[in-house]
Amino acid sequence: MPETISTTPRTLDAVIVGAGFAGLYQLLRLRRAGFSAQVIEAGDGVGGTWYWNRYPGARCDIESMEYQYGFDPELPLEWNWSERYATQPEILRYVNHVADKFDLRKDVTFETRVTSANFDEATNRWLVETDKDDRYSARFCIMATGCLSSFQVPKFPGLDSFEGDWYHTGAWPHEGVDFTGKTVGVIGTGSSGIQSIPQIAKQAKHLTVFQRTANFSVPAHNGPIDETYKQSLLRDYPAFRKVARESASGIVRAPAQLRALDVSPEERDHEYQMRWEIGGFALGGAFIDLGINIEANETAAEFVRNKIRATVNDPTTAELLCPKDYPFATKRLCVDTEYFETYNRENVQLVDVKNNPVTSITPTGLKLADGAEYAFDVIVFATGFDAMTGALSKIDIRGRNGIKLTDKWEAGPRTYLGLQIAGFPNLFTITGPGSPSVLTNMIVSIEQHVDWITDCLEYLREHEVGTIEATTEAEDQWVEHVNFVADQTLYTRANSWYIGANVPGKPRVFMPYIGGLNMYSKKCEKVAEAGYEGFALDAKEPVGTR
Ligand code: FAD
Ligand code: NAP
């Protein structure tokens, strides 16, 4: 009978929420370790970020040879990346290839959103429920919900009245959008805006860009991958990957040795220019003091501003595009292809909305605070995400004593190592707040997290432990450490999504761990070696009791 089917939960070792890079690898690891697991995914396909963000120009900003899985030695050999920075369609094809290769889809429930997860203290199990009325009873609940998966459309009044079409970059239609002959408005100049604006400008009749904060952006210099470099990595990709994992950022590059202020202005500019020509994040790593010393930072900031001034023909537009209110690279550095050049096109206009914000969407377009109105066929919201906590907050998660995660996190997220939350036994977060995650090559961090979680579950099974739970003391110390490290840097001076500044009302807490993946991984290893120090292990009901 249907009632019986819907009320009897399916019993599993683990429910994994999300089928992006994290959820898929977690599924594979648990399956190989002999745990029963089911992935639940809101979309109708795998890929997470690369499934949802199909806007024109979407591509990775970490080089393809690094932005891929490293756990399987065959994968890098059998996938031939076509460009230095892979496009969204290519990354999505790659993730699908991985899902096919390891037959992962058979354990993924698609088009289903997890709505609640409740910890039952009587049975030490998580009851997970979905919008399709599916119910799961699982020993472990693993949140692979993504740091940048909860997209944000600002709550402008009047959006419902807009007679044209509107889109958010993070939920782009699968069939694409044809801007030919259209008058288009783009709101937002973060990475998504900076990638899509040049592409939209090429198609649209006219494009108006509404900029609240100018962003630092560095050219990608995209193109074919240098064959010698590629072959040198492929000769021993696991060794290359080990170096990535032991680095601070998950990206393999020689660490800077010098301080910007210890060299002459000429030497400094030479270094910046050399790195500008390499493209991408190379510039951000030019000197060791750029992230901690404002005077040093200003030298890099001014270098980029001068590049903008030299690129954009109209001096007023160029000055507007120059970031001046926060230190260089303390918001995610953007990596672009012909972004600043786009403002030299006759069909592109930049509108500063910093002190004259968008106040409403009208039936024909939008209105600014000073009363100016703009008419559009299409509005694109490149307005970002409720990062790191958004996807988790949308699920009604309740731990011991029915405590709600959103209540616990009212003043900002608190975790131990970004992996567990005190009061929420057997719940794990992959790249949760408090982990290096978004400040690194995410795939490298994801693999480190998933490996740690899987090893932990195997340990619990072997030692017949029923629950593992971060202690409040360990969590408090970790949160204090995360804040302490962030406070040593210039990052807290920027109104970034790292600090929740982009979501009205969100507590201002620096969410990722900025101490580096290398430091973080060592800490995780030490914790595990010490029998999961900082976690309370309870032998009440052994793992594997299904
Ligand atoms: P995601 O890929 O976000 O997957 C999470 C999945 O969980 C989603 O499919 C979502 O639908 C699902 N989900 C969430 N909540 C629920 C729920 N309640 N029920 C069911 N399903 C749910 N990182 C880099 O390191 N380099 C890059 O170049 C880079 N480029 C990026 C470009 C864009 C446009 C964006 C938005 C992010 C980028 N990132 C990049 C970060 C990127 O998110 C990670 O690299 C990585 O893809 C994250 O994988 P994930 O599996 O952790 O999360
Ligand atoms: P984002 O960096 O948060 O940028 C959102 C933009 O929208 C900002 O310019 C923001 O202005 C603006 N905005 C938000 N609300 C607004 C409002 N009410 N009025 C006017 N402007 C408003 O989001 P994103 O560009 O989607 O990027 C998010 C992250 O995803 C990136 O930092 C990166 O980690 C990842 N990503 C990577 C790539 C890549 O290159 N591979 C591409 C896309 C995304 P303020 O700055 O003033 O808040």
XYZ file of C-alpha atoms and ligand atoms in Angstrom:
647
model
C 0.000 0.000 0.000
C 1.295 3.502 -0.803
C 0.960 4.669 2.860
C 3.188 1.848 4.037
C 5.777 2.616 1.393
C 5.937 6.299 2.278
C 5.965 5.856 6.058
C 8.516 3.060 6.277
C 11.909 4.635 5.930
C 14.519 2.985 3.790
C 17.348 1.849 6.040
C 20.906 2.667 5.062
C 24.316 3.214 6.530
C 24.543 6.670 4.979
C 22.516 9.269 3.174
C 24.608 11.661 1.107
C 22.963 14.914 0.056
C 24.200 16.301 -3.274
C 25.673 14.752 -6.418
C 28.440 17.206 -7.238
C 32.137 16.343 -7.122
C 31.841 15.803 -3.342
C 28.742 13.605 -3.187
C 29.859 11.376 -6.057
C 33.301 10.703 -4.641
C 31.791 10.122 -1.186
C 29.402 7.562 -2.676
C 32.223 5.724 -4.377
C 34.374 5.642 -1.241
C 31.520 4.378 0.947
C 30.501 1.777 -1.591
C 34.059 0.483 -1.844
C 34.284 0.376 1.961
C 31.160 -1.792 2.116
C 28.679 0.766 3.467
C 25.213 1.085 1.984
C 24.639 4.651 0.785
C 22.192 6.652 -1.281
C 22.775 10.076 -2.785
C 19.859 12.471 -3.022
C 20.164 15.261 -5.573
C 17.810 18.127 -6.376
C 18.894 18.355 -10.028
C 18.126 15.790 -12.718
C 21.779 15.033 -13.333
C 25.162 14.835 -11.641
C 27.728 17.646 -11.522
C 26.447 20.115 -8.912
C 27.970 23.513 -9.731
C 28.609 22.408 -13.311
C 25.074 21.145 -13.715
C 23.460 24.404 -12.524
C 25.814 27.168 -13.748
C 25.328 26.966 -17.524
C 25.595 30.686 -18.226
C 27.601 31.777 -21.281
C 31.314 31.915 -20.536
C 31.161 29.627 -17.475
C 34.444 27.834 -16.980
C 36.821 26.944 -14.166
C 39.375 29.452 -12.926
C 41.792 26.754 -11.795
C 43.605 25.042 -14.627
C 41.910 21.927 -16.004
C 44.920 19.729 -15.300
C 44.456 20.567 -11.608
C 40.674 20.915 -11.449
C 39.865 17.225 -11.796
C 39.693 14.184 -9.559
C 43.021 12.765 -8.439
C 41.879 9.629 -6.603
C 42.002 7.327 -9.607
C 45.273 7.104 -11.534
C 43.460 6.187 -14.784
C 41.110 9.172 -14.898
C 43.660 11.871 -15.764
C 45.087 9.609 -18.452
C 41.787 8.874 -20.147
C 40.325 12.406 -20.089
C 41.867 14.809 -22.547
C 41.109 18.379 -21.432
C 40.830 20.613 -24.461
C 41.752 23.944 -22.868
C 43.829 25.385 -20.014
C 40.583 26.454 -18.332
C 37.808 23.998 -19.115
C 34.332 25.214 -20.021
C 31.265 24.274 -18.004
C 30.009 21.843 -20.702
C 33.363 20.051 -20.728
C 33.506 19.765 -16.926
C 29.928 18.489 -16.916
C 30.845 15.877 -19.552
C 33.811 14.889 -17.376
C 31.667 14.432 -14.239
C 29.218 12.346 -16.261
C 32.120 10.271 -17.537
C 33.183 9.616 -13.928
C 29.603 8.705 -12.978
C 29.469 6.258 -15.916
C 32.880 4.762 -15.263
C 32.047 3.908 -11.658
C 28.352 3.237 -12.297
C 27.397 5.846 -9.714
C 23.958 6.926 -10.944
C 22.316 3.695 -9.772
C 22.672 4.965 -6.177
C 21.533 8.526 -6.849
C 17.929 9.684 -6.497
C 17.535 12.678 -8.814
C 15.031 15.535 -8.885
C 14.542 15.152 -5.157
C 15.321 17.720 -2.510
C 16.116 16.818 1.068
C 13.827 18.902 3.245
C 14.668 17.669 6.736
C 17.148 15.586 8.692
C 16.359 14.722 12.310
C 18.615 12.862 14.703
C 16.714 10.274 16.739
C 18.537 9.834 20.036
C 16.660 6.629 20.837
C 18.069 4.808 17.814
C 21.120 6.953 17.018
C 19.882 7.320 13.475
C 19.131 10.193 11.143
C 15.637 10.358 9.682
C 16.020 12.105 6.343
C 12.947 13.293 4.448
C 12.516 14.690 0.968
C 10.090 16.791 -1.036
C 8.982 13.572 -2.763
C 7.938 12.132 0.610
C 10.801 9.612 0.580
C 12.108 8.741 4.038
C 15.481 7.314 4.929
C 16.782 6.053 8.238
C 20.545 6.310 8.146
C 23.337 5.906 10.649
C 25.223 8.739 8.983
C 24.080 11.829 7.161
C 26.702 13.412 4.931
C 26.056 16.861 3.574
C 27.695 17.303 0.169
C 25.379 20.214 -0.501
C 28.028 22.577 -1.878
C 29.441 25.903 -0.704
C 28.068 27.803 -3.696
C 24.816 26.050 -4.511
C 22.191 28.256 -2.908
C 21.803 31.025 -5.466
C 20.589 34.466 -4.466
C 18.217 36.774 -6.256
C 18.066 40.052 -4.300
C 14.600 40.730 -2.934
C 13.865 43.662 -5.222
C 10.183 44.588 -5.136
C 8.399 44.146 -8.456
C 10.279 41.159 -9.863
C 6.962 39.351 -10.431
C 5.752 42.245 -12.557
C 8.693 42.107 -15.010
C 7.337 41.384 -18.484
C 10.643 40.281 -19.985
C 12.723 37.215 -19.115
C 15.062 37.016 -16.164
C 17.688 34.476 -15.171
C 20.165 33.825 -12.383
C 23.575 32.611 -13.507
C 23.435 29.830 -10.901
C 20.219 28.300 -12.273
C 20.690 28.797 -15.978
C 18.202 27.159 -18.410
C 19.542 23.949 -19.937
C 18.512 25.011 -23.423
C 20.573 28.220 -23.152
C 19.440 31.785 -23.752
C 19.637 33.572 -27.088
C 20.425 37.252 -26.506
C 20.482 38.140 -30.201
C 18.800 41.490 -30.804
C 17.918 41.825 -27.111
C 18.388 44.700 -24.696
C 19.960 43.155 -21.633
C 20.744 44.255 -18.075
C 23.259 42.343 -15.948
C 23.339 42.967 -12.193
C 26.558 41.842 -10.513
C 30.251 41.897 -11.363
C 31.667 38.939 -9.401
C 33.226 35.946 -11.162
C 29.922 34.902 -12.788
C 29.230 38.407 -14.095
C 32.803 38.856 -15.268
C 32.690 35.565 -17.199
C 29.264 36.084 -18.748
C 29.332 39.821 -19.565
C 31.803 39.537 -22.512
C 29.779 36.684 -24.007
C 26.407 38.390 -23.591
C 27.845 41.624 -25.012
C 28.838 39.807 -28.211
C 25.231 38.691 -28.809
C 22.994 41.378 -27.361
C 21.823 44.518 -29.123
C 22.684 46.480 -25.974
C 24.031 45.509 -22.584
C 23.914 47.563 -19.396
C 26.028 46.321 -16.496
C 25.020 47.385 -12.982
C 28.096 47.376 -10.768
C 27.934 47.752 -6.981
C 31.561 46.853 -6.297
C 34.361 46.855 -8.852
C 36.362 43.619 -8.829
C 39.997 42.723 -9.297
C 40.240 40.502 -12.341
C 43.215 38.936 -14.076
C 43.244 37.599 -17.642
C 43.090 33.823 -17.975
C 45.119 33.718 -21.207
C 43.114 30.663 -22.003
C 44.161 28.414 -24.860
C 45.390 24.917 -25.541
C 47.254 23.146 -22.755
C 50.979 23.104 -23.240
C 51.680 19.520 -24.318
C 55.061 19.260 -22.583
C 53.563 20.461 -19.300
C 50.642 18.074 -19.691
C 52.841 15.060 -20.382
C 55.125 15.929 -17.489
C 52.131 15.781 -15.120
C 50.691 12.643 -16.664
C 53.943 10.742 -16.233
C 53.108 10.595 -12.525
C 49.834 12.324 -11.815
C 49.447 10.818 -8.292
C 52.790 12.374 -7.306
C 51.679 15.740 -8.732
C 48.456 15.433 -6.807
C 50.292 14.651 -3.584
C 52.159 17.937 -3.958
C 48.815 19.724 -4.483
C 47.415 18.144 -1.356
C 50.409 19.189 0.684
C 50.205 22.776 -0.534
C 48.316 25.657 1.067
C 45.942 26.201 -1.842
C 45.627 22.788 -3.466
C 47.318 24.277 -6.526
C 50.852 23.317 -7.455
C 53.040 26.372 -7.748
C 56.328 27.466 -6.285
C 55.523 29.469 -3.160
C 56.593 33.108 -3.182
C 59.758 33.807 -1.201
C 59.981 37.579 -1.122
C 58.061 40.414 0.464
C 56.730 43.048 -1.948
C 58.155 45.878 0.134
C 61.634 44.337 0.266
C 62.230 44.710 -3.467
C 62.499 47.790 -5.655
C 59.393 49.101 -7.472
C 60.975 47.939 -10.761
C 61.552 44.392 -9.498
C 58.038 44.319 -8.090
C 56.464 45.418 -11.352
C 58.605 42.958 -13.263
C 57.288 40.144 -11.050
C 53.683 41.328 -11.401
C 54.027 41.658 -15.169
C 55.540 38.184 -15.501
C 52.642 36.733 -13.507
C 50.041 38.813 -15.376
C 51.321 37.217 -18.566
C 51.038 33.715 -17.074
C 47.425 34.591 -16.234
C 44.951 33.394 -13.632
C 45.809 33.204 -9.955
C 49.568 33.470 -10.514
C 49.427 37.195 -9.719
C 47.852 36.613 -6.299
C 50.864 34.580 -5.191
C 53.528 37.092 -6.242
C 54.770 38.029 -2.746
C 54.328 36.568 0.702
C 53.030 39.758 2.293
C 50.217 40.613 -0.138
C 47.567 39.056 2.082
C 48.765 40.544 5.349
C 50.351 43.932 4.738
C 48.169 46.699 3.335
C 51.065 48.667 1.849
C 52.388 45.598 0.068
C 48.869 44.765 -1.053
C 48.373 48.254 -2.447
C 51.279 47.753 -4.872
C 49.487 44.790 -6.470
C 46.154 46.625 -6.360
C 47.616 49.603 -8.195
C 49.276 47.324 -10.752
C 45.865 45.876 -11.641
C 44.198 49.286 -11.650
C 46.802 50.528 -14.108
C 46.079 47.548 -16.351
C 42.390 48.490 -16.283
C 43.213 52.117 -17.076
C 45.385 51.004 -19.982
C 42.662 48.729 -21.352
C 39.464 50.738 -21.050
C 39.305 53.672 -23.463
C 36.879 55.876 -21.574
C 38.685 57.245 -18.477
C 35.476 57.631 -16.428
C 34.446 54.030 -17.090
C 38.000 52.865 -16.395
C 38.029 54.595 -12.983
C 34.649 53.095 -12.130
C 36.024 49.640 -12.945
C 39.038 50.142 -10.670
C 38.474 48.463 -7.305
C 39.304 50.921 -4.549
C 37.365 49.987 -1.442
C 38.978 46.718 -0.400
C 42.459 45.163 -0.607
C 43.586 43.233 -3.667
C 42.407 39.577 -3.783
C 40.555 39.706 -0.468
C 37.401 39.010 -2.416
C 37.757 36.014 -4.715
C 40.119 37.136 -7.469
C 38.312 36.897 -10.801
C 39.860 35.322 -13.867
C 38.528 36.666 -17.144
C 38.669 36.624 -20.886
C 38.365 40.118 -22.359
C 36.279 41.453 -19.495
C 37.662 44.980 -19.331
C 37.946 45.139 -23.138
C 34.183 44.603 -23.313
C 33.616 48.121 -21.995
C 35.170 49.500 -25.199
C 32.246 48.112 -27.187
C 29.661 50.616 -28.343
C 26.780 48.425 -27.188
C 27.970 48.195 -23.561
C 27.319 50.665 -20.761
C 28.471 50.506 -17.133
C 26.204 51.922 -14.422
C 27.515 52.469 -10.906
C 24.909 51.420 -8.342
C 27.073 51.716 -5.248
C 25.463 54.896 -3.965
C 22.449 54.769 -6.212
C 21.151 51.231 -5.758
C 18.592 49.294 -7.714
C 15.375 49.876 -5.776
C 12.821 47.944 -7.796
C 12.148 45.874 -10.839
C 9.454 47.409 -13.031
C 7.293 45.740 -15.699
C 9.742 47.025 -18.325
C 13.093 46.920 -16.528
C 14.469 48.372 -13.343
C 14.619 51.563 -11.344
C 17.437 53.123 -9.331
C 17.222 55.152 -6.127
C 17.548 58.455 -8.014
C 14.502 57.541 -10.117
C 16.419 56.623 -13.288
C 14.677 53.839 -15.193
C 16.128 51.298 -17.617
C 14.146 49.122 -20.022
C 15.218 45.549 -20.812
C 14.088 42.473 -22.677
C 16.202 40.333 -20.354
C 17.654 40.815 -16.858
C 20.514 38.576 -15.727
C 21.159 38.281 -12.011
C 24.837 37.489 -11.508
C 24.232 38.199 -7.849
C 25.916 35.212 -6.264
C 25.093 32.769 -3.523
C 24.217 32.403 0.129
C 27.636 30.815 0.413
C 28.797 28.012 2.708
C 25.729 27.934 4.966
C 22.856 28.598 2.522
C 22.212 25.050 1.318
C 22.446 23.652 4.860
C 20.140 26.307 6.293
C 17.466 25.429 3.763
C 17.231 21.916 5.225
C 15.459 21.554 8.571
C 18.371 19.880 10.383
C 17.825 18.953 14.028
C 20.358 17.307 16.291
C 20.273 16.221 19.943
C 17.311 17.531 21.963
C 15.720 18.651 18.704
C 18.110 21.604 18.448
C 17.848 23.268 15.033
C 21.047 23.920 13.112
C 19.785 27.353 12.087
C 19.302 28.235 15.772
C 22.739 26.945 16.691
C 24.215 29.009 13.845
C 22.168 32.145 14.529
C 25.320 34.163 15.243
C 27.309 32.430 12.488
C 28.392 28.879 11.684
C 30.303 26.851 14.287
C 31.979 23.577 13.374
C 34.951 21.467 14.289
C 37.249 21.374 11.254
C 34.316 22.137 8.979
C 33.520 18.446 9.280
C 31.230 18.105 12.264
C 28.981 20.180 14.495
C 28.662 19.702 18.270
C 25.175 18.439 19.082
C 24.768 16.790 15.669
C 26.227 13.278 16.014
C 27.108 11.313 12.880
C 26.383 14.330 10.676
C 29.290 15.316 8.441
C 29.737 18.306 6.184
C 32.069 18.146 3.195
C 33.883 21.482 2.837
C 31.705 23.000 5.546
C 32.359 26.390 7.120
C 35.622 26.206 9.050
C 37.369 24.166 6.352
C 39.784 25.657 3.776
C 37.370 24.682 0.955
C 36.593 27.785 -1.084
C 40.068 29.257 -0.577
C 41.609 26.243 -2.317
C 41.304 24.119 -5.412
C 38.001 22.657 -4.290
C 38.480 19.205 -5.780
C 41.659 18.661 -3.796
C 39.905 19.748 -0.597
C 36.857 17.633 -1.384
C 39.001 14.519 -1.803
C 40.811 15.219 1.465
C 37.493 15.643 3.328
C 35.874 12.566 1.796
C 38.927 10.409 2.521
C 38.944 11.601 6.128
C 35.209 10.959 6.593
C 35.445 7.492 5.032
C 38.449 6.539 7.155
C 36.535 7.782 10.187
C 33.478 5.649 9.374
C 35.697 2.604 8.890
C 37.326 3.296 12.257
C 33.938 3.535 13.951
C 32.862 0.240 12.398
C 36.083 -1.481 13.363
C 35.904 -0.204 16.935
C 32.164 -0.800 17.241
C 31.384 2.835 17.945
C 27.788 4.004 17.520
C 28.198 7.757 17.302
C 30.874 10.339 16.762
C 30.260 13.939 17.672
C 32.466 17.014 17.868
C 32.826 18.179 21.441
C 31.810 21.738 22.230
C 35.318 22.439 23.567
C 37.009 21.294 20.348
C 34.505 23.232 18.280
C 34.983 26.409 20.337
C 38.753 26.140 20.019
C 38.556 25.571 16.280
C 36.179 28.493 15.724
C 38.508 30.691 17.772
C 41.493 29.515 15.734
C 39.686 30.087 12.406
C 38.834 33.634 13.479
C 42.296 34.279 14.873
C 43.991 33.259 11.617
C 41.547 35.290 9.520
C 42.173 38.333 11.713
C 45.898 38.183 10.889
C 45.030 38.813 7.247
C 43.500 41.592 5.169
C 40.596 39.353 4.131
C 38.333 40.579 6.904
C 38.497 44.103 5.433
C 36.420 43.165 2.390
C 32.645 42.891 2.213
C 32.874 39.481 0.624
C 30.714 36.389 0.580
C 33.494 34.732 2.633
C 32.222 36.888 5.483
C 28.536 36.683 4.599
C 28.435 40.377 3.644
C 26.513 39.734 0.414
C 23.410 38.390 2.173
C 21.397 41.048 3.986
C 21.139 40.149 7.681
C 23.680 37.310 7.571
C 26.060 37.368 10.569
C 29.509 38.680 9.661
C 31.769 35.728 10.366
C 34.762 34.774 8.231
C 33.620 31.281 7.242
C 36.470 29.434 5.477
C 39.707 28.445 7.209
C 42.490 30.573 5.785
C 45.393 28.730 7.431
C 45.970 26.582 4.330
C 45.008 23.099 3.208
C 48.428 21.767 4.270
C 48.041 22.940 7.886
C 44.446 21.810 7.949
C 45.183 18.319 6.577
C 47.946 17.832 9.148
C 45.533 18.772 11.915
C 42.916 16.325 10.542
C 45.531 13.552 10.383
C 46.710 14.204 13.943
C 43.134 14.176 15.215
C 42.479 10.810 13.560
C 45.769 9.300 14.722
C 44.895 10.267 18.277
C 41.663 8.227 18.058
C 39.561 11.207 16.923
C 40.691 13.739 19.445
C 38.119 16.457 20.030
C 35.284 14.115 19.155
C 33.104 12.176 21.595
C 32.818 8.536 20.562
C 29.895 6.581 21.957
C 29.757 2.798 21.848
C 26.007 2.620 22.413
C 25.081 0.986 19.139
C 27.760 -0.191 16.759
C 28.074 1.025 13.224
C 26.757 -1.433 10.684
C 23.635 -2.324 12.685
C 21.155 -1.773 9.945
P 28.189 21.364 -5.629
O 28.840 21.147 -6.924
O 27.627 22.691 -5.334
O 27.060 20.253 -5.488
C 26.128 20.289 -4.454
C 24.879 19.592 -4.939
O 24.016 19.438 -3.817
C 24.099 20.395 -5.970
O 23.935 19.645 -7.138
C 22.751 20.670 -5.312
O 21.681 20.569 -6.208
C 22.700 19.569 -4.270
N 21.877 19.949 -3.118
C 22.046 21.001 -2.281
N 21.074 20.986 -1.338
C 20.305 19.905 -1.592
C 19.150 19.350 -0.962
N 18.595 19.913 0.116
N 18.613 18.234 -1.481
C 19.171 17.632 -2.580
N 20.252 18.116 -3.213
C 20.806 19.241 -2.724
N 36.000 25.864 -7.438
C 37.286 25.693 -7.807
O 38.060 25.146 -7.027
N 37.713 26.083 -9.037
C 36.894 26.660 -9.928
O 37.310 27.007 -11.008
C 35.542 26.884 -9.549
N 34.671 27.455 -10.394
C 33.395 27.659 -9.995
C 32.502 28.251 -10.886
C 31.214 28.524 -10.505
C 30.264 29.132 -11.475
C 30.797 28.238 -9.180
C 29.402 28.564 -8.726
C 31.659 27.611 -8.308
C 32.954 27.302 -8.708
N 33.847 26.655 -7.871
C 35.138 26.455 -8.269
C 33.393 26.081 -6.614
C 32.637 24.750 -6.889
O 31.413 24.878 -6.248
C 33.462 23.563 -6.424
O 34.667 23.528 -7.143
C 32.828 22.185 -6.583
O 32.256 21.995 -7.832
C 31.851 21.929 -5.464
O 31.414 20.605 -5.514
P 30.423 20.072 -4.389
O 30.049 18.701 -4.770
O 31.003 20.296 -3.055
O 29.165 21.039 -4.429
P 29.648 37.038 -6.220
O 31.094 36.953 -6.328
O 29.028 37.077 -4.878
O 29.191 38.302 -7.056
C 27.877 38.768 -6.986
C 27.829 40.149 -7.578
O 26.493 40.632 -7.496
C 28.698 41.158 -6.845
O 29.238 42.049 -7.770
C 27.690 41.851 -5.942
O 28.096 43.116 -5.513
C 26.516 41.900 -6.865
N 25.258 42.100 -6.153
C 24.667 41.264 -5.274
N 23.524 41.794 -4.835
C 23.394 42.986 -5.458
C 22.424 44.005 -5.416
N 21.361 43.931 -4.622
N 22.607 45.097 -6.188
C 23.683 45.192 -6.980
N 24.640 44.262 -7.064
C 24.487 43.178 -6.305
O 28.927 35.824 -6.988
P 29.445 35.040 -8.285
O 29.961 35.977 -9.277
O 28.365 34.116 -8.680
O 30.668 34.197 -7.733
C 30.579 33.466 -6.512
C 31.769 32.562 -6.394
O 31.595 31.407 -7.215
C 33.069 33.153 -6.867
O 33.652 34.016 -5.935
C 33.892 31.917 -7.142
O 34.352 31.333 -5.974
C 32.839 31.015 -7.758
N 32.832 31.229 -9.217
C 33.944 30.919 -9.910
C 33.965 31.138 -11.261
C 35.173 30.825 -12.053
O 35.799 31.725 -12.567
N 35.511 29.588 -12.188
C 32.868 31.667 -11.914
C 31.753 31.974 -11.179
C 31.730 31.759 -9.817
P 28.971 43.281 -4.174
O 30.346 42.804 -4.526
O 28.880 44.700 -3.859
O 28.339 42.413 -3.124
